[in-house]
Coordinates of C-alpha atoms and ligand atoms in Angstrom, one line a residue:
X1 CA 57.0 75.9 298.6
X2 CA 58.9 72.7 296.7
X3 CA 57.3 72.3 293.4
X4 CA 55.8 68.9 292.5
X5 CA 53.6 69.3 290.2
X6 CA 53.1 71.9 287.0
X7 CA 50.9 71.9 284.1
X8 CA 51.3 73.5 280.8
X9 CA 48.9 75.1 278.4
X10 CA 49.8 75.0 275.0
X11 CA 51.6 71.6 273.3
X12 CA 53.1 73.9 270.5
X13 CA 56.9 74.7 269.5
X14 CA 57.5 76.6 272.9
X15 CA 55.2 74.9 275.2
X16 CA 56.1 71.1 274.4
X17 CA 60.2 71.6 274.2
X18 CA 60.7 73.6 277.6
X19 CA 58.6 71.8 279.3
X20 CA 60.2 68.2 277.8
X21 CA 63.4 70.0 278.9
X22 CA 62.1 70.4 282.7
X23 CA 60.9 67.1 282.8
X24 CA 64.1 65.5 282.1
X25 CA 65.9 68.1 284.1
X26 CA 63.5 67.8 287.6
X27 CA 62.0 64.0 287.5
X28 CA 60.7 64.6 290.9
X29 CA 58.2 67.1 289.1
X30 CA 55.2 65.6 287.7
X31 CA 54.3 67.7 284.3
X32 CA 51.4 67.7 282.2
X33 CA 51.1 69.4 278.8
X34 CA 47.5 70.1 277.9
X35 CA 46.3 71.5 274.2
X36 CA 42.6 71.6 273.1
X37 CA 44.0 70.0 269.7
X38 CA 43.3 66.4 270.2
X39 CA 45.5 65.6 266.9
X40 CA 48.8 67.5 268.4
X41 CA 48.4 65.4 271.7
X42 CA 48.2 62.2 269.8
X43 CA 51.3 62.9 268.1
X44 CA 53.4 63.9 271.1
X45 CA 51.8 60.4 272.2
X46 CA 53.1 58.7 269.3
X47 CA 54.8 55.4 270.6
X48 CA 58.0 56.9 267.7
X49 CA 59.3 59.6 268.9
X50 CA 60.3 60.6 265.8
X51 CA 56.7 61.2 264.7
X52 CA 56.0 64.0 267.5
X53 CA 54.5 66.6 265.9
X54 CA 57.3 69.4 266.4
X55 CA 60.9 68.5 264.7
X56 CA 63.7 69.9 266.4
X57 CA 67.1 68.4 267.4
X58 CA 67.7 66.6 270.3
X59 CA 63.9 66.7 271.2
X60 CA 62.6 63.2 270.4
X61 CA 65.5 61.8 272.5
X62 CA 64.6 63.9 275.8
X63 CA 60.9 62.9 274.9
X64 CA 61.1 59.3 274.5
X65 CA 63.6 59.7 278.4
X66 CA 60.6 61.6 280.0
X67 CA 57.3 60.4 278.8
X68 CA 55.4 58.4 280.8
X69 CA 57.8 59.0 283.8
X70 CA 57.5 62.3 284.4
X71 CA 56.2 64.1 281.3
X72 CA 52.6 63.5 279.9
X73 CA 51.0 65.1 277.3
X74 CA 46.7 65.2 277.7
X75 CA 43.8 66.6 276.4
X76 CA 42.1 66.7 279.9
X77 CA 42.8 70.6 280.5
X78 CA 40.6 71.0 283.4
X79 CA 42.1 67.7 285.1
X80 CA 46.1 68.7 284.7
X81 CA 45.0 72.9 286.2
X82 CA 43.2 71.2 288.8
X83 CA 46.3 69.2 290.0
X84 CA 48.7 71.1 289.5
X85 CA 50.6 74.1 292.1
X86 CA 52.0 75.9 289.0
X87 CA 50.2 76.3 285.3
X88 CA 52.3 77.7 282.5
X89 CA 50.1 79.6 279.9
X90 CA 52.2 78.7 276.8
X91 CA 49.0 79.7 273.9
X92 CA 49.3 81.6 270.7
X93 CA 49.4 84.9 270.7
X94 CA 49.2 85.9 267.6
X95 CA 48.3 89.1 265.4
X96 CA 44.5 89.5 265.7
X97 CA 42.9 89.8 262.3
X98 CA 39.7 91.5 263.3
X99 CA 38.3 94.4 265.2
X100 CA 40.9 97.2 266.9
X101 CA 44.1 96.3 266.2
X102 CA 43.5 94.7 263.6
X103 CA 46.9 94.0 261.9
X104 CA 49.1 95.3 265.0
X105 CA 48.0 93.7 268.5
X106 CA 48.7 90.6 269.6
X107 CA 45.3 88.8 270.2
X108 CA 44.7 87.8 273.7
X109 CA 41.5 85.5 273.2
X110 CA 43.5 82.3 273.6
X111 CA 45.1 83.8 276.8
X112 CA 41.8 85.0 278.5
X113 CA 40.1 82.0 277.7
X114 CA 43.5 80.1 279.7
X115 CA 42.3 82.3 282.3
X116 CA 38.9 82.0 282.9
X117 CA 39.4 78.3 283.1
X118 CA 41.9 78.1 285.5
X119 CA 39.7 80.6 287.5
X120 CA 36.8 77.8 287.2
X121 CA 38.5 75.2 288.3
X122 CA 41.2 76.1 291.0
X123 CA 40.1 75.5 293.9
X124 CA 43.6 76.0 295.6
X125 CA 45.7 78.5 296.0
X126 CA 47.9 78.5 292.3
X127 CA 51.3 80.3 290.4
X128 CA 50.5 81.2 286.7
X129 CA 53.3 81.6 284.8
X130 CA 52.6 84.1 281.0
X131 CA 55.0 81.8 279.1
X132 CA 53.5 82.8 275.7
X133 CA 55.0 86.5 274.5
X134 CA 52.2 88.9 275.8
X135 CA 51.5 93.3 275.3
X136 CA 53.3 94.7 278.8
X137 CA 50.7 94.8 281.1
X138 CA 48.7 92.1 280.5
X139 CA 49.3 90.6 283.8
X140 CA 46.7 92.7 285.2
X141 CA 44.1 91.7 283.1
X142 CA 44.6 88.0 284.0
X143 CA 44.7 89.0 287.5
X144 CA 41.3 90.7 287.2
X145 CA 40.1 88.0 285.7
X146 CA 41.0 85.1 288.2
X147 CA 40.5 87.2 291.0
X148 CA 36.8 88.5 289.9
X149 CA 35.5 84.9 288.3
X150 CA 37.4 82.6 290.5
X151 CA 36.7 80.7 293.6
X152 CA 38.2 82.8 296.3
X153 CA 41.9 81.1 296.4
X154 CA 44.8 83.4 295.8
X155 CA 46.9 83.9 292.3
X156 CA 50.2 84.8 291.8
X157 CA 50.9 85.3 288.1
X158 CA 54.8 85.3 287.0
X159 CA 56.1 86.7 284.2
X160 CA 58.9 84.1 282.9
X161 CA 58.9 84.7 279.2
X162 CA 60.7 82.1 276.5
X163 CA 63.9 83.0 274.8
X164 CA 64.5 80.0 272.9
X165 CA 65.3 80.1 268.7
X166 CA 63.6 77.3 266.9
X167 CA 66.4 74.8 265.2
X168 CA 68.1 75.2 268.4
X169 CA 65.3 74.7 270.9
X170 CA 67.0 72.0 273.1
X171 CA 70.6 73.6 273.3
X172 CA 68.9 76.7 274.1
X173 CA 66.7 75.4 277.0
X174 CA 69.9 73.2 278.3
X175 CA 72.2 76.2 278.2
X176 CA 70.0 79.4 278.4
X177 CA 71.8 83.3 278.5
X178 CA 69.3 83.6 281.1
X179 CA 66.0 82.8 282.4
X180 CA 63.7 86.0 283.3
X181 CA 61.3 85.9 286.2
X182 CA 58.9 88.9 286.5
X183 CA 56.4 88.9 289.9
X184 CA 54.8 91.1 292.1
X185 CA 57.4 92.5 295.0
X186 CA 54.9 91.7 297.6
X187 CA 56.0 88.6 300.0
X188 CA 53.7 86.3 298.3
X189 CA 54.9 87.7 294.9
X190 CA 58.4 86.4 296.2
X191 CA 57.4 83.7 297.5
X192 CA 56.0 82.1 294.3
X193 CA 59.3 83.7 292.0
X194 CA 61.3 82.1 294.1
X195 CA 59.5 78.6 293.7
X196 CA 60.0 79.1 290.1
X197 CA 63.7 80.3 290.6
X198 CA 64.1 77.1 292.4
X199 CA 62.6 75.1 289.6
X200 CA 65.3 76.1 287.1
X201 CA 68.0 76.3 289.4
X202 CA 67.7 72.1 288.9
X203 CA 69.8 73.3 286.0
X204 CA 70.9 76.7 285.5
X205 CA 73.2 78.8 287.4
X206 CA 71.6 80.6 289.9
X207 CA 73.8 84.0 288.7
X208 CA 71.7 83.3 285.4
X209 CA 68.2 83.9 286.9
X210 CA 67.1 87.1 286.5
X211 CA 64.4 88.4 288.6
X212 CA 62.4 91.7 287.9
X213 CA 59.0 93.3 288.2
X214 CA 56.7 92.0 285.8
X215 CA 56.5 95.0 283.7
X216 CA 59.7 94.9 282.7
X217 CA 59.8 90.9 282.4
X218 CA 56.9 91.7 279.9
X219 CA 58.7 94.2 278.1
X220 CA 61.8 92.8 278.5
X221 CA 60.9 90.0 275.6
X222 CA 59.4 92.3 273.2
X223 CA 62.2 94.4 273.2
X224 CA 64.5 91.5 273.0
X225 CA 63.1 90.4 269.7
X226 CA 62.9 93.9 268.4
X227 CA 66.7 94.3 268.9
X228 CA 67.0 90.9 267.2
X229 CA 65.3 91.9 264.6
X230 CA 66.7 95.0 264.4
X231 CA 70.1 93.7 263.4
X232 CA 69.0 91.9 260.7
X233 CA 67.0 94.8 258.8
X234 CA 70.1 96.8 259.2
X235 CA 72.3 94.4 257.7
X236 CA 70.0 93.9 254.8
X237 CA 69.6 98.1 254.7
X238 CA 73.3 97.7 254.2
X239 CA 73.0 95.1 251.8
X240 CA 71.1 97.0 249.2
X241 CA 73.7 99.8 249.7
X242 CA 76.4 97.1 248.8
X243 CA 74.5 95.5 245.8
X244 CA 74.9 99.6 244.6
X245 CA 78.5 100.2 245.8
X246 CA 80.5 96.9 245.6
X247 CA 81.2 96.9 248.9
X248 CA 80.4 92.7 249.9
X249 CA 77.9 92.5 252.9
X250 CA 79.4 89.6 254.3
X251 CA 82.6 91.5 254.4
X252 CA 81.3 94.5 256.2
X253 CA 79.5 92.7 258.8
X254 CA 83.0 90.8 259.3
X255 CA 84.7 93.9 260.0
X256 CA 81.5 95.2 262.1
X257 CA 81.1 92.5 264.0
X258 CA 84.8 92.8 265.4
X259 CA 83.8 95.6 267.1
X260 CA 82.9 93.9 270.6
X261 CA 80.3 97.0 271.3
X262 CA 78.5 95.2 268.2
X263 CA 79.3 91.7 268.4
X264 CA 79.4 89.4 265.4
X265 CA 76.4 87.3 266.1
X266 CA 72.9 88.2 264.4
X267 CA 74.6 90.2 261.6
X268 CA 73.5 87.6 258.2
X269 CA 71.9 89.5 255.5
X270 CA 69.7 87.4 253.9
X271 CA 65.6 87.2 251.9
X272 CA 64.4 88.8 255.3
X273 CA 63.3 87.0 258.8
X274 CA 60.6 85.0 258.8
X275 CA 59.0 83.5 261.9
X276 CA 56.3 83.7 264.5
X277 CA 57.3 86.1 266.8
X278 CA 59.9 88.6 265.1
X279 CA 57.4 90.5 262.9
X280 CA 53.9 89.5 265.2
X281 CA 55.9 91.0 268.4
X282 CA 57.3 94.3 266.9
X283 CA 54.0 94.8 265.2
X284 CA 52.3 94.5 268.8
X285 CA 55.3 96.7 269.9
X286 CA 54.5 99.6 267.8
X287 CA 50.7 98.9 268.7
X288 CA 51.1 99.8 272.5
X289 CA 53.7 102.8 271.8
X290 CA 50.5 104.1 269.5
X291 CA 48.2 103.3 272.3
X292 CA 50.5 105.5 274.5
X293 CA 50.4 108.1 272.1
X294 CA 54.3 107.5 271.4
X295 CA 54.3 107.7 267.5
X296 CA 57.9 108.5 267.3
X297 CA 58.5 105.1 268.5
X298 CA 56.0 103.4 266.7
X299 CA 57.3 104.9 263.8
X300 CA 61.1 103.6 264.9
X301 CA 60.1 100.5 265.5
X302 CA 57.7 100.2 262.3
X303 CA 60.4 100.9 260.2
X304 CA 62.2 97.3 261.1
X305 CA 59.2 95.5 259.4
X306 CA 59.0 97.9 256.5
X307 CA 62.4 97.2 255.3
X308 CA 62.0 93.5 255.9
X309 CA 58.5 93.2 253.5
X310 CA 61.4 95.5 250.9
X311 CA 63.8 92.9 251.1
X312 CA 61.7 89.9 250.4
X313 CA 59.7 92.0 247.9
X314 CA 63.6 93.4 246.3
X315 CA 64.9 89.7 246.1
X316 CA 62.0 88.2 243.9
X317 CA 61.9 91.3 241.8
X318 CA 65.6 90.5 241.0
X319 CA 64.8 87.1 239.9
X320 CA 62.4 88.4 237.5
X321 CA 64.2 91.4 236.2
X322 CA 67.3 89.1 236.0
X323 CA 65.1 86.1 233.6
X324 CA 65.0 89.0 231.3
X325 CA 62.0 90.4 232.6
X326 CA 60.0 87.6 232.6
X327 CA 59.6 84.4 234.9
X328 CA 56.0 83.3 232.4
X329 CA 55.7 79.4 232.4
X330 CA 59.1 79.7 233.9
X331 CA 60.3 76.9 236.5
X332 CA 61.7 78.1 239.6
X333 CA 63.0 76.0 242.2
X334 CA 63.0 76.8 245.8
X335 CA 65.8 75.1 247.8
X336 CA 64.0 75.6 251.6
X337 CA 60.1 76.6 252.4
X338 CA 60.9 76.7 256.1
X339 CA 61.4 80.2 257.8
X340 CA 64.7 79.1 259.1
X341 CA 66.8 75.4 259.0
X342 CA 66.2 72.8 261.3
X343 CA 62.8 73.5 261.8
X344 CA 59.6 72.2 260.0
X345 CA 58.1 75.7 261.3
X346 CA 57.4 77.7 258.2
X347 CA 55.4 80.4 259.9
X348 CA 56.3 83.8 258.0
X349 CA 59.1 81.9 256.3
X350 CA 60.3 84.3 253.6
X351 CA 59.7 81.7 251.1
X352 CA 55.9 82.3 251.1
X353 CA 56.3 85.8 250.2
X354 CA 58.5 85.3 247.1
X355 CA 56.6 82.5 245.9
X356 CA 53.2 84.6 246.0
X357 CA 55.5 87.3 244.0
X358 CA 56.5 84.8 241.3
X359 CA 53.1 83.3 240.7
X360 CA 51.7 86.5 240.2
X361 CA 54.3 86.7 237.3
X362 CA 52.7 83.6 236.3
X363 CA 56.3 81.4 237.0
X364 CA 55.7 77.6 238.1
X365 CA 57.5 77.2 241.3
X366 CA 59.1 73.4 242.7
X367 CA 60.3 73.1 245.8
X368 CA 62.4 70.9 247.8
X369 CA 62.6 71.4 251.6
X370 CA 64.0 68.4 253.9
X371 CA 61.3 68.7 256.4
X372 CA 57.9 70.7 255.0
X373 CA 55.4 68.5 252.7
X374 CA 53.5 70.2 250.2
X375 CA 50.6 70.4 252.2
X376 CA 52.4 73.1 254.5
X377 CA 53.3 74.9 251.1
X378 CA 50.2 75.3 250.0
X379 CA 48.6 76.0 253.0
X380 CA 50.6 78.9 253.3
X381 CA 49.8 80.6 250.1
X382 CA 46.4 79.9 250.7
X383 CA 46.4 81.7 253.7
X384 CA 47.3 84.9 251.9
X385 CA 44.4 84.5 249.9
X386 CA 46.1 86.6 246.3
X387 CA 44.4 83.9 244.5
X388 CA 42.2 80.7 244.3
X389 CA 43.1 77.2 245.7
X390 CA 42.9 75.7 242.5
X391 CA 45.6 78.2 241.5
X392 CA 48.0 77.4 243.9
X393 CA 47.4 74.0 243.6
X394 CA 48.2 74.4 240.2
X395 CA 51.7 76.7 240.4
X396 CA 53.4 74.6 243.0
X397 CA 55.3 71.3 243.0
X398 CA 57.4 69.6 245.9
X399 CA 59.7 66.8 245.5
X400 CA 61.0 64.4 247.5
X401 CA 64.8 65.4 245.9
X402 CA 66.8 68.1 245.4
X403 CA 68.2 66.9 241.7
X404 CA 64.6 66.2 240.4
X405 CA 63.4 70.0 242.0
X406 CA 65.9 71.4 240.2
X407 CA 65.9 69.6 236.8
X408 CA 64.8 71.4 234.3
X409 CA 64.1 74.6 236.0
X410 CA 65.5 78.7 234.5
X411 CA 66.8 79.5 238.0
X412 CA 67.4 78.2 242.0
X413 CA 66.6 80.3 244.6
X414 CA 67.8 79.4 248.2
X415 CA 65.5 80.4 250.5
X416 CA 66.3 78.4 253.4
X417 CA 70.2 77.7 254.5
X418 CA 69.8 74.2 255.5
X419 CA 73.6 72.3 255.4
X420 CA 72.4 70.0 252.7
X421 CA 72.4 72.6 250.4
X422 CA 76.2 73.3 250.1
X423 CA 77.3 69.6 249.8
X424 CA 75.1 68.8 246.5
X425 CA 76.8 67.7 243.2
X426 CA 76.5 71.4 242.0
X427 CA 78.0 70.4 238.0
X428 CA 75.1 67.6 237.9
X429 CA 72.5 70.2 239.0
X430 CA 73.8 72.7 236.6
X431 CA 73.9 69.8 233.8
X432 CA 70.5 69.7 234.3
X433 CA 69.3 73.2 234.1
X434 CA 68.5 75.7 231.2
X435 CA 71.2 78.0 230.3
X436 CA 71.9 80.5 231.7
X437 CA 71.6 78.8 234.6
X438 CA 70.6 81.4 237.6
X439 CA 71.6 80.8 241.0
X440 CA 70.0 83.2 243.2
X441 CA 71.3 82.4 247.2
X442 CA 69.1 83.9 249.4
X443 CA 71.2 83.1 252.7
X444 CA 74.8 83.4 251.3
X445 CA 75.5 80.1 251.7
X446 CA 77.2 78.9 248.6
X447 CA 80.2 79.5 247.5
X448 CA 80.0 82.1 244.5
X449 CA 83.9 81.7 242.7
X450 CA 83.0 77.5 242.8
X451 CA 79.6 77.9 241.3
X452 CA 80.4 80.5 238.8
X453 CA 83.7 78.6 237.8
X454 CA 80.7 75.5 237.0
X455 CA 78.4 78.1 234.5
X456 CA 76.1 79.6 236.8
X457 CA 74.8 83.0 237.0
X458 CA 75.5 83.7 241.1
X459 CA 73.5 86.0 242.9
X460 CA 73.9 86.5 246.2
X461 CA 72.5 88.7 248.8
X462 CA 74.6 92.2 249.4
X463 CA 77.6 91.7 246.9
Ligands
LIG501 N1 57.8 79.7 268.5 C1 58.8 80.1 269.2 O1 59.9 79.9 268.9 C2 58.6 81.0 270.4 C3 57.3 81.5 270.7 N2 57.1 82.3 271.8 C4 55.8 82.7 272.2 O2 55.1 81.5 272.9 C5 53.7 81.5 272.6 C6 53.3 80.2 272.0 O3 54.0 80.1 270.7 P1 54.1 78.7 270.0 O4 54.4 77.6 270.9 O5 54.9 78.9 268.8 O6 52.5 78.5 269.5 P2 51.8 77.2 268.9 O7 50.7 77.7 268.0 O8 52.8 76.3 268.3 O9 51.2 76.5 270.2 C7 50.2 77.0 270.9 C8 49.2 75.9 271.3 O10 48.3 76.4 272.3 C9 47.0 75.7 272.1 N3 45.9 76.4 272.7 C10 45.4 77.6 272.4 N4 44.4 77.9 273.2 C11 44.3 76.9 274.1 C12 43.5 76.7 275.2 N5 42.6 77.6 275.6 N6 43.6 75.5 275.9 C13 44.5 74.6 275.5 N7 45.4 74.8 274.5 C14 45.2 75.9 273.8 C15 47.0 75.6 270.6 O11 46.1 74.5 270.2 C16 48.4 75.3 270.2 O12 48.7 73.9 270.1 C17 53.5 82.7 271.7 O13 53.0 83.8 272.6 C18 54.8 83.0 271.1 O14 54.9 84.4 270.8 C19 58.1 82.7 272.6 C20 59.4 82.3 272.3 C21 59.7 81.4 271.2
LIG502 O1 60.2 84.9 270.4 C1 60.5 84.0 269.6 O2 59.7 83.4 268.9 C2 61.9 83.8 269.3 O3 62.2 84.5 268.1 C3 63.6 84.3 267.6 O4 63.8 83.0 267.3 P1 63.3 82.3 265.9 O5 62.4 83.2 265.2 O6 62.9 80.9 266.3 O7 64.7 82.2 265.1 P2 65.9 83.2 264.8 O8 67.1 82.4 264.8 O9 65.8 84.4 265.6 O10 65.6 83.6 263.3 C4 64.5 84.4 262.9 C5 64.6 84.7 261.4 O11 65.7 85.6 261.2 C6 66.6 85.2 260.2 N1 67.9 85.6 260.5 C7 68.5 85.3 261.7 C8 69.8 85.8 261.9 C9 70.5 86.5 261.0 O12 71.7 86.9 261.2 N2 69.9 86.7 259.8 C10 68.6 86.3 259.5 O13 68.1 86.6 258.4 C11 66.4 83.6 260.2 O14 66.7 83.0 259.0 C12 64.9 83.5 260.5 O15 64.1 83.7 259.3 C13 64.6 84.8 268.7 O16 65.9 84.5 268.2 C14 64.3 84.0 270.0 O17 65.2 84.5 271.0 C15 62.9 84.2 270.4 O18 62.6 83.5 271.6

């Protein structure tokens, strides 16, 4: 079967890049992105593609190629299923925050609801590709569902799960380690992974396509993150152990990462991951080794999250211990809000965590981020609900520069490692601070001997 025509559910940071990347790859495909959030559709329609609604290099450029050609962004969800031979399902899946599994699992609602609909309207036989990062075995249950609510055609659901980092969405999709496609081994099961093998092969290496069984495709991307994650809680286990020792992080994961078994990649101590998926998908991980009854796994697994909520929680305790105990009436300015640089994502960004910490020590906190408005900010800490609107409002500023953030303030904290950051007039900044003037890097990004030879206290992460 050639494909002509797809549909994607879900406009969001996965959803609207990799499919903007297979438009401008495949222009004799016809692709429709659909999202139930009227706003989000009207910005990816924006006439400037600057202004659509996700920020990440490269995008606006293979946007503004594809739109209207071959790439169309809707809010007619029933209309673009109907049409189309293959339908990504590219929701949120995030941690449900009710009910069992409350906490752990991911919650499926957004998924099931993808499904029932497509079951009401297909009225042809379909591929439905899980794009979104779902619990192994989850397949089945959207099988059950099409097959018991729909109209009699034939499904074949795909497992092809999304590998891309955020900041680096474009170079990622364009130059993928590999794309995974998980489907049944029966003859229609092959038939429709390799019409989605032949999709990608517009672009990537056929030797790059891995196909499996759509267990372990499922699997495959939860324990892909977990090992990602992984890497860093060790490194920032290590770190503490350095801080202790005088042993210098950076120095060990230098010599570590020599070692090709380990690789050098992935090794960055730092405040702690942030992000959607690394601390939702272990979480869900540990969830379904429980349901199996597996605790020693859970417990493994668990144990990746419980050092990264120490190292956030370690980091803003330093600040205060260092400010002699005390960050009161305090102003502390955070360099970075967003979970990682070159993204306006802030989802889990570290930087939520140790601001909550500091305003419940009562410290003011400013913040300059290149790409996150205050709005985000304080959206964020309101979602943790420690305290009332009114007081966040009240214990966060944003500015629209980096000098003004920092005038003023008892310490900087870096909290995101955007490149902007290093090449700032350092002396002005310190000029302009209280003495002693704290420095406390959060991503090991400046240089300590250059700062420290200006006046400032340096504290780095692991050293
Ligand atoms: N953000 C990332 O870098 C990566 C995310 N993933 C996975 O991809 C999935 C999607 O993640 P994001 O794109 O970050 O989420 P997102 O929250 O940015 O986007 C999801 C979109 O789906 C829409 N939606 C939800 N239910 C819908 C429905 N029934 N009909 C139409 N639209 C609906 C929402 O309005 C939202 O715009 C998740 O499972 C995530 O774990 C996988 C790899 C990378
Ligand atoms: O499933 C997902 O959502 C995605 O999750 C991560 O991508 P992402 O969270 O966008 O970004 P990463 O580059 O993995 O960074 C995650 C967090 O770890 C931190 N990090 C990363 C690397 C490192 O060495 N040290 C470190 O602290 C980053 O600053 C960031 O806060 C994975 O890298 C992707 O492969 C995956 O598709």
């Amino acid at each position: 079967m050639e494909v002509t025509k797809i549909c994607c559910i879900g406009a969001g940071y996965v959803g609207g890049p990799t499919m903007a990347v297979i438009a401008q790859k495949c222009p004799h495909i016809q692709v429709t992105v659909v999202d139930l959030n009227e706003q989000r559709i009207k910005d990816w329609n924006d006439p400037d593609t600057n202004n659509i609604p996700i920020y990440e290099p490269g995008l606006s450029e293979i946007v503004a190629e594809a739109r209207g050609r071959n790439l169309f962004f809707s809010t007619e969800v029933e209309k673009a299923i109907d049409e189309a031979q293959v339908i990504f399902i590219s929701v949120n899946t995030p941690t449900k925050t009710y009910g069992k599994g409350k906490g752990m699992a991911a919650d499926l609602k957004y998924i099931e609801l993808c499904a029932r609909q497509i079951a009401k309207v297909a009225k042809e036989n379909k591929i439905v590709v899980e794009k979104s990062t779902l619990p192994v075995r989850t397949a089945e249950a959207i099988k059950s569902i099409l097959d018991n609510t729909g109209n009699g055609v034939q499904f074949q659901i795909l497992s092809n799960p999304e590998f891309l980092a955020e900041g680096t969405a474009v170079t990622d999709l364009l130059n993928p380690d590999r794309i995974l496609i998980g489907g049944d081994t029966t003859p229609e099961g092959e038939a429709a992974i390799n019409a989605l093998v032949d999709v990608y092969a517009n672009w990537v290496s056929k030797d790059k396509i891995l196909t499996t069984n759509v267990w372990s495709s499922e699997l495959s991307k939860l324990t892909a993150n977990a090992f990602l994650a992984q890497r860093i809680s060790s490194i920032n286990a290590m770190s503490e152990l350095c801080e202790k020792t005088g042993a210098d992080v950076s120095e060990v994961a230098r010599a570590i990462g020599m070692d090709s078994r380990i690789g050098s990649k992935f090794l960055k101590a730092s405040v702690g991951f942030g992000g959607s998926c690394f601390q939702k998908d272990i979480l869900n991980l540990v969830y379904i080794a429980k349901s199996y009854g597996l605790n020693e796994v859970a417990d493994y697994w668990e144990q990746v999250i419980i050092m990264n909520d120490h190292q956030k929680r370690r980091f803003s305790n330093k600040i205060v211990q260092t400010l002699y105990n005390t960050v009161a009436d305090k102003k502390i300015t955070f360099l970075g809000w967003a979970f990682k640089k070159d993204t306006n994502d802030t989802r889990e960004s570290a930087a939520i965590y140790v601001a909550d910490d500091l305003i419940n020590e009562q410290a003011k906190i400013s913040v300059y981020d290149p790409k996150v408005s205050r709005n985000k900010m304080l959206a964020d800490l309101n979602y943790l609900e420690s305290r009332s609107v009114e007081e966040n409002n009240n214990a966060i500023l944003a500015f629209d520069n980096p000098y003004d953030a920092c005038k003023g303030s008892h310490a900087i904290s870096i909290l995101t490692e955007w490149d902007e950051f290093v090449a700032y007039d350092w002396q002005k900044i310190y000029d302009s601070m209280h003495k002693p003037a704290f420095l406390f890097d959060g991503r090991n990004i400046l240089n300590a001997k250059e700062l420290e030879s200006i006046g400032f206290v340096y504290k780095g992460i692991g050293s």
